[in-house]
Amino acid sequence: MGTGGAGRFAPSPSGDLHLGNLRTALLAWLFARASGRAALLRVEDLDTPRSSRDCADRQIADLAALGLEWDGPPVYQSDRRAAYDAAIDSLAAADLVYPCFCTRRDILQAPRAPHSPPGAYPGTCRDLPADRVAELTAALPLGRAPALRLRSDGRAVTVNDLLCGEHTGVVDDFVLLRGDGMVAYNLAVIVDDLAQGVDQVLRADDLLTSAPRQAYLASLLTGTDDGAWPAQWIHVPLALGPDGKRLAKRHGAVTLSDLSALGITPPQALTLIAASLGLAAPHEPVTPHQLIARLVPSALPTTPWTPGFLGRGDLVE
Ligand code: GLU
């Protein structure tokens, strides 16, 4: 059963993948395979000060150690600047882009429009006259340019998530290009998903609130302008540490290399992750391929996962 579409795992290479990231990767791979889609890997290394090729290589090696193989070589966002610039140009040609000079503080202090979501851009720079834009541009420090924002129409967009149900968000004038020249996440992710033929977006559920903006942007870039992008959205629960905070290095043995140092092999880590999803019995040796047929979306846990190990690495399951 091939749909011709694709699912993807899109890690940011700013640290080794931890059990929560690896669990999301397994789910992205399983959902793609179970629905006859290609399973793609994309390295989201736009944040150059925080990302490195070495780190990406370690992430890719860890995914391979779990038995996750991908269709085709990974796509690196750092190679894709021309595509992001072309997308911004096409939006600008439709008068959907404007320069913004606001600092974070300006945005926090500006009065918010009624019904706008917290953190939404209040539209301060939306209608600046050209001479004011020139003046503000000239006053920027050397090497800085104004940020570029999408001229949205403030509509509410609803995405229908396979696990989370309907989620509605008001699309504000979000950033496409930052003042330091870095392409914004929301733009890059959609330009790449469209270019890679992705029609299944699986990732951790902390990004659910970004989905309405991204669906709207995808509709603009594909010329439908109806605010809808017919991708399957699947936002999966995060992994948390014992303190209830998002899983991190400080919680103990959370990466494959931490676990190996304790004698826990990658196949055992796969079992631990699969068991946490109800896809394997504790200690049952499994391969990712065996799990494809076991995937029943409605039976997956809907709450965050706190791996059953202690800071010192004693696996308690
Ligand atoms: N790179 C993002 C992250 O690591 C995920 C982006 C996405 O899947 O859309 O959180």
CSV table of C-alpha atoms and ligand atoms in Angstrom, one decimal:
chain,number,residue,atom,x,y,z
A,1,MET,CA,0.0,0.0,0.0
A,2,GLY,CA,2.0,3.0,-1.2
A,3,THR,CA,0.5,6.5,-0.9
A,4,GLY,CA,3.4,8.2,-2.8
A,5,GLY,CA,3.7,10.4,0.2
A,6,ALA,CA,6.3,10.6,3.0
A,7,GLY,CA,6.7,10.9,6.7
A,8,ARG,CA,9.8,12.3,8.3
A,9,PHE,CA,11.9,12.7,11.4
A,10,ALA,CA,13.5,16.1,11.7
A,11,PRO,CA,15.9,16.4,14.6
A,12,SER,CA,17.9,19.5,15.5
A,13,PRO,CA,21.5,18.5,15.9
A,14,SER,CA,22.2,20.5,19.0
A,15,GLY,CA,22.9,17.5,21.3
A,16,ASP,CA,22.7,13.7,21.3
A,17,LEU,CA,19.2,12.2,20.9
A,18,HIS,CA,17.7,11.2,24.2
A,19,LEU,CA,15.1,8.5,24.8
A,20,GLY,CA,12.2,10.9,24.1
A,21,ASN,CA,13.7,11.9,20.8
A,22,LEU,CA,14.4,8.3,19.9
A,23,ARG,CA,10.8,7.4,20.7
A,24,THR,CA,9.5,10.1,18.4
A,25,ALA,CA,11.9,8.9,15.7
A,26,LEU,CA,10.6,5.3,16.1
A,27,LEU,CA,7.0,6.5,15.9
A,28,ALA,CA,7.7,8.7,12.8
A,29,TRP,CA,9.4,5.7,11.1
A,30,LEU,CA,6.6,3.3,12.1
A,31,PHE,CA,3.7,5.6,11.1
A,32,ALA,CA,5.4,6.2,7.7
A,33,ARG,CA,6.1,2.6,7.1
A,34,ALA,CA,2.7,1.4,8.3
A,35,SER,CA,0.9,3.8,5.9
A,36,GLY,CA,3.1,2.9,2.9
A,37,ARG,CA,4.9,6.2,3.0
A,38,ALA,CA,8.6,6.8,2.5
A,39,ALA,CA,10.4,7.5,5.8
A,40,LEU,CA,12.7,10.5,5.4
A,41,LEU,CA,15.3,12.1,7.7
A,42,ARG,CA,15.9,15.8,7.8
A,43,VAL,CA,18.7,17.5,9.8
A,44,GLU,CA,17.4,20.8,11.1
A,45,ASP,CA,20.7,22.5,11.4
A,46,LEU,CA,19.8,26.1,10.7
A,47,ASP,CA,20.8,27.3,14.1
A,48,THR,CA,24.5,27.2,13.1
A,49,PRO,CA,26.0,28.3,16.5
A,50,ARG,CA,24.1,25.4,18.2
A,51,SER,CA,24.3,22.7,15.5
A,52,SER,CA,27.2,20.7,14.2
A,53,ARG,CA,27.8,18.0,11.6
A,54,ASP,CA,29.5,15.8,14.2
A,55,CYS,CA,26.4,15.9,16.3
A,56,ALA,CA,24.2,15.2,13.2
A,57,ASP,CA,26.5,12.2,12.4
A,58,ARG,CA,26.1,10.9,16.0
A,59,GLN,CA,22.3,11.3,15.8
A,60,ILE,CA,22.2,9.4,12.5
A,61,ALA,CA,24.4,6.6,13.9
A,62,ASP,CA,22.1,6.3,16.9
A,63,LEU,CA,19.0,6.0,14.7
A,64,ALA,CA,20.8,3.3,12.7
A,65,ALA,CA,21.8,1.5,15.9
A,66,LEU,CA,18.1,1.1,16.7
A,67,GLY,CA,17.6,-0.4,13.2
A,68,LEU,CA,15.8,2.7,11.7
A,69,GLU,CA,16.8,3.1,8.1
A,70,TRP,CA,15.6,5.9,6.0
A,71,ASP,CA,14.7,6.3,2.3
A,72,GLY,CA,17.4,8.3,0.7
A,73,PRO,CA,20.2,10.4,2.2
A,74,PRO,CA,19.3,12.9,4.9
A,75,VAL,CA,18.4,16.5,3.8
A,76,TYR,CA,20.4,19.2,5.7
A,77,GLN,CA,18.6,22.5,6.1
A,78,SER,CA,22.0,24.3,6.0
A,79,ASP,CA,22.2,23.3,2.3
A,80,ARG,CA,18.7,24.7,1.5
A,81,ARG,CA,19.1,28.4,1.9
A,82,ALA,CA,18.3,29.1,-1.8
A,83,ALA,CA,14.9,27.3,-1.5
A,84,TYR,CA,14.0,29.4,1.6
A,85,ASP,CA,15.0,32.6,-0.1
A,86,ALA,CA,12.9,31.6,-3.1
A,87,ALA,CA,9.9,31.0,-0.9
A,88,ILE,CA,10.2,34.3,0.8
A,89,ASP,CA,10.6,36.0,-2.6
A,90,SER,CA,7.4,34.3,-3.8
A,91,LEU,CA,5.5,35.5,-0.7
A,92,ALA,CA,6.9,39.0,-1.1
A,93,ALA,CA,5.8,39.0,-4.7
A,94,ALA,CA,2.3,38.5,-3.5
A,95,ASP,CA,2.7,41.3,-1.0
A,96,LEU,CA,2.7,38.9,1.9
A,97,VAL,CA,5.9,40.0,3.6
A,98,TYR,CA,6.9,43.1,5.5
A,99,PRO,CA,10.0,44.2,7.4
A,100,CYS,CA,9.8,44.4,11.2
A,101,PHE,CA,12.1,46.4,13.5
A,102,CYS,CA,10.5,45.3,16.8
A,103,THR,CA,12.7,43.9,19.6
A,104,ARG,CA,11.3,41.2,21.8
A,105,ARG,CA,10.7,43.8,24.5
A,106,ASP,CA,8.7,46.0,22.0
A,107,ILE,CA,6.5,43.0,21.3
A,108,LEU,CA,5.9,42.1,24.9
A,109,GLN,CA,5.0,45.7,25.8
A,110,ALA,CA,2.7,46.4,22.8
A,111,PRO,CA,-1.0,46.2,23.5
A,112,ARG,CA,-2.5,43.0,22.2
A,113,ALA,CA,-5.4,42.8,19.9
A,114,PRO,CA,-8.5,41.1,21.4
A,115,HIS,CA,-8.6,37.3,20.9
A,116,SER,CA,-5.0,37.2,19.8
A,117,PRO,CA,-3.0,34.3,21.2
A,118,PRO,CA,-0.3,34.9,23.8
A,119,GLY,CA,3.0,35.8,22.1
A,120,ALA,CA,1.2,36.7,18.9
A,121,TYR,CA,2.8,39.6,17.0
A,122,PRO,CA,0.6,42.8,17.5
A,123,GLY,CA,1.3,44.1,14.0
A,124,THR,CA,3.3,47.2,15.0
A,125,CYS,CA,5.4,47.3,11.8
A,126,ARG,CA,2.7,46.0,9.4
A,127,ASP,CA,1.9,49.3,7.7
A,128,LEU,CA,5.1,51.4,8.0
A,129,PRO,CA,5.5,53.9,5.2
A,130,ALA,CA,8.5,53.3,2.9
A,131,ASP,CA,10.4,56.4,4.2
A,132,ARG,CA,10.1,55.2,7.8
A,133,VAL,CA,11.3,51.7,6.8
A,134,ALA,CA,14.4,53.4,5.1
A,135,GLU,CA,15.0,55.4,8.2
A,136,LEU,CA,14.7,52.5,10.6
A,137,THR,CA,16.9,50.3,8.3
A,138,ALA,CA,19.6,52.9,8.3
A,139,ALA,CA,19.6,53.1,12.1
A,140,LEU,CA,20.2,49.3,12.5
A,141,PRO,CA,23.6,48.2,13.8
A,142,LEU,CA,26.0,47.0,11.2
A,143,GLY,CA,25.2,43.5,10.0
A,144,ARG,CA,21.6,43.6,11.1
A,145,ALA,CA,18.6,43.7,8.8
A,146,PRO,CA,15.0,44.0,9.7
A,147,ALA,CA,13.2,40.7,10.4
A,148,LEU,CA,10.7,39.7,7.7
A,149,ARG,CA,7.2,38.8,8.8
A,150,LEU,CA,4.3,37.2,7.0
A,151,ARG,CA,1.4,39.5,6.4
A,152,SER,CA,-1.4,37.1,7.6
A,153,ASP,CA,-5.1,37.9,7.7
A,154,GLY,CA,-5.4,36.8,11.3
A,155,ARG,CA,-7.6,33.9,10.5
A,156,ALA,CA,-8.1,30.9,12.8
A,157,VAL,CA,-6.8,27.7,11.2
A,158,THR,CA,-7.8,24.2,12.5
A,159,VAL,CA,-5.6,21.2,12.1
A,160,ASN,CA,-7.0,17.8,12.7
A,161,ASP,CA,-4.4,15.7,14.6
A,162,LEU,CA,-4.6,12.0,14.5
A,163,LEU,CA,-3.8,11.7,18.2
A,164,CYS,CA,-4.7,15.1,19.7
A,165,GLY,CA,-7.9,15.8,17.7
A,166,GLU,CA,-8.7,19.2,16.5
A,167,HIS,CA,-6.4,22.1,17.3
A,168,THR,CA,-7.3,25.7,16.3
A,169,GLY,CA,-4.9,28.6,16.3
A,170,VAL,CA,-5.1,32.2,15.1
A,171,VAL,CA,-2.3,32.8,12.6
A,172,ASP,CA,-0.4,35.9,13.4
A,173,ASP,CA,2.3,37.7,11.4
A,174,PHE,CA,5.0,35.3,12.3
A,175,VAL,CA,8.7,35.7,11.5
A,176,LEU,CA,10.0,34.2,8.2
A,177,LEU,CA,13.5,35.6,8.4
A,178,ARG,CA,15.1,36.8,11.6
A,179,GLY,CA,17.0,40.1,12.0
A,180,ASP,CA,20.3,38.2,12.3
A,181,GLY,CA,19.6,36.6,8.8
A,182,MET,CA,18.6,33.2,10.2
A,183,VAL,CA,15.7,31.6,8.4
A,184,ALA,CA,12.8,31.0,10.8
A,185,TYR,CA,11.8,27.4,11.8
A,186,ASN,CA,8.2,27.7,10.6
A,187,LEU,CA,9.3,28.7,7.1
A,188,ALA,CA,12.1,26.2,6.7
A,189,VAL,CA,10.0,23.3,8.0
A,190,ILE,CA,7.2,23.9,5.5
A,191,VAL,CA,9.4,24.7,2.5
A,192,ASP,CA,11.2,21.4,3.2
A,193,ASP,CA,8.1,19.3,3.9
A,194,LEU,CA,6.6,20.6,0.6
A,195,ALA,CA,9.9,20.0,-1.3
A,196,GLN,CA,10.3,16.5,0.1
A,197,GLY,CA,6.7,15.5,-0.6
A,198,VAL,CA,5.9,15.1,3.1
A,199,ASP,CA,2.3,14.5,3.8
A,200,GLN,CA,2.6,13.1,7.3
A,201,VAL,CA,4.1,15.3,10.0
A,202,LEU,CA,4.9,13.4,13.2
A,203,ARG,CA,6.8,15.1,16.0
A,204,ALA,CA,6.5,15.9,19.7
A,205,ASP,CA,3.3,17.6,20.9
A,206,ASP,CA,5.1,20.7,22.1
A,207,LEU,CA,4.9,21.8,18.4
A,208,LEU,CA,1.2,21.3,18.1
A,209,THR,CA,0.6,25.0,18.5
A,210,SER,CA,2.9,25.7,15.5
A,211,ALA,CA,0.8,23.5,13.2
A,212,PRO,CA,-1.9,26.1,12.3
A,213,ARG,CA,0.7,28.6,11.2
A,214,GLN,CA,2.5,26.0,9.2
A,215,ALA,CA,-0.7,24.7,7.6
A,216,TYR,CA,-1.5,28.2,6.6
A,217,LEU,CA,2.0,28.9,5.2
A,218,ALA,CA,1.8,25.6,3.3
A,219,SER,CA,-1.5,26.6,1.7
A,220,LEU,CA,0.0,30.0,0.7
A,221,LEU,CA,3.1,28.3,-0.8
A,222,THR,CA,1.0,25.8,-2.7
A,223,GLY,CA,-1.3,28.5,-4.0
A,224,THR,CA,-4.5,27.2,-2.4
A,225,ASP,CA,-4.8,30.1,0.1
A,226,ASP,CA,-7.5,28.3,2.1
A,227,GLY,CA,-5.5,27.9,5.2
A,228,ALA,CA,-5.6,24.2,4.9
A,229,TRP,CA,-2.8,21.8,4.1
A,230,PRO,CA,-4.0,18.2,3.6
A,231,ALA,CA,-1.1,16.6,5.5
A,232,GLN,CA,-1.7,14.1,8.3
A,233,TRP,CA,-0.7,15.6,11.6
A,234,ILE,CA,0.5,13.4,14.4
A,235,HIS,CA,1.8,15.0,17.6
A,236,VAL,CA,3.1,12.5,20.1
A,237,PRO,CA,3.6,12.9,23.9
A,238,LEU,CA,6.9,14.2,25.2
A,239,ALA,CA,9.2,12.3,27.5
A,240,LEU,CA,9.7,13.8,30.9
A,241,GLY,CA,12.2,13.4,33.7
A,242,PRO,CA,11.2,12.3,37.2
A,243,ASP,CA,10.8,16.0,38.1
A,244,GLY,CA,8.1,16.4,35.5
A,245,LYS,CA,10.3,18.6,33.3
A,246,ARG,CA,11.1,17.8,29.7
A,247,LEU,CA,13.7,14.9,29.5
A,248,ALA,CA,17.3,16.2,29.4
A,249,LYS,CA,20.9,15.1,30.0
A,250,ARG,CA,20.7,16.1,33.7
A,251,HIS,CA,18.1,13.5,34.3
A,252,GLY,CA,20.8,10.8,34.0
A,253,ALA,CA,21.3,8.0,31.5
A,254,VAL,CA,19.1,9.3,28.6
A,255,THR,CA,21.2,8.8,25.4
A,256,LEU,CA,22.3,5.6,23.8
A,257,SER,CA,25.9,6.3,24.8
A,258,ASP,CA,24.9,6.9,28.4
A,259,LEU,CA,22.9,3.6,28.3
A,260,SER,CA,25.8,1.7,26.7
A,261,ALA,CA,28.1,2.8,29.4
A,262,LEU,CA,25.7,1.1,31.8
A,263,GLY,CA,25.7,-2.1,29.7
A,264,ILE,CA,22.3,-1.4,28.1
A,265,THR,CA,22.6,-2.1,24.3
A,266,PRO,CA,20.8,-0.3,21.6
A,267,PRO,CA,18.5,-3.3,21.0
A,268,GLN,CA,17.6,-3.2,24.7
A,269,ALA,CA,16.9,0.5,24.4
A,270,LEU,CA,14.6,-0.2,21.5
A,271,THR,CA,12.8,-2.7,23.6
A,272,LEU,CA,12.4,-0.2,26.4
A,273,ILE,CA,11.0,2.4,24.0
A,274,ALA,CA,8.7,-0.1,22.3
A,275,ALA,CA,7.5,-1.4,25.6
A,276,SER,CA,6.7,2.2,26.7
A,277,LEU,CA,4.4,2.5,23.7
A,278,GLY,CA,2.7,-0.8,24.4
A,279,LEU,CA,4.3,-2.3,21.3
A,280,ALA,CA,6.6,-4.9,23.0
A,281,ALA,CA,6.6,-6.8,26.2
A,282,PRO,CA,9.3,-5.8,28.8
A,283,HIS,CA,12.6,-7.5,27.8
A,284,GLU,CA,11.2,-8.8,24.5
A,285,PRO,CA,13.8,-8.6,21.7
A,286,VAL,CA,12.2,-6.7,18.8
A,287,THR,CA,13.2,-5.1,15.5
A,288,PRO,CA,11.5,-1.9,14.2
A,289,HIS,CA,10.1,-4.0,11.2
A,290,GLN,CA,8.3,-6.4,13.6
A,291,LEU,CA,6.6,-3.4,15.2
A,292,ILE,CA,5.0,-2.1,12.0
A,293,ALA,CA,2.2,-4.6,12.2
A,294,ARG,CA,1.7,-3.9,15.9
A,295,LEU,CA,1.0,-0.2,15.5
A,296,VAL,CA,-2.5,0.7,16.5
A,297,PRO,CA,-2.7,4.5,16.7
A,298,SER,CA,-5.8,4.5,19.0
A,299,ALA,CA,-4.0,2.2,21.5
A,300,LEU,CA,-0.9,4.5,21.9
A,301,PRO,CA,-0.4,6.3,25.2
A,302,THR,CA,-1.6,9.8,25.1
A,303,THR,CA,0.2,11.1,28.2
A,304,PRO,CA,3.9,12.0,28.6
A,305,TRP,CA,6.4,9.2,29.2
A,306,THR,CA,8.7,9.2,32.1
A,307,PRO,CA,11.3,6.5,31.5
A,308,GLY,CA,11.6,4.2,34.4
A,309,PHE,CA,15.2,4.6,35.2
A,310,LEU,CA,16.9,6.6,37.9
A,311,GLY,CA,19.5,9.3,37.8
A,312,ARG,CA,22.3,6.7,38.4
A,313,GLY,CA,21.0,4.7,35.5
A,314,ASP,CA,19.4,1.7,37.4
A,315,LEU,CA,16.8,0.5,35.0
A,316,VAL,CA,13.6,-0.1,37.0
A,317,GLU,CA,11.0,-0.5,34.2
B,1,GLU,N1,13.5,20.2,14.6
B,1,GLU,C1,12.4,20.2,15.5
B,1,GLU,C2,12.8,19.6,16.8
B,1,GLU,O1,13.8,18.9,16.9
B,1,GLU,C3,11.2,19.4,14.9
B,1,GLU,C4,10.6,20.0,13.8
B,1,GLU,C5,9.4,19.3,13.2
B,1,GLU,O2,9.4,18.0,13.3
B,1,GLU,O3,8.6,19.9,12.6
B,1,GLU,O4,12.1,19.8,17.8
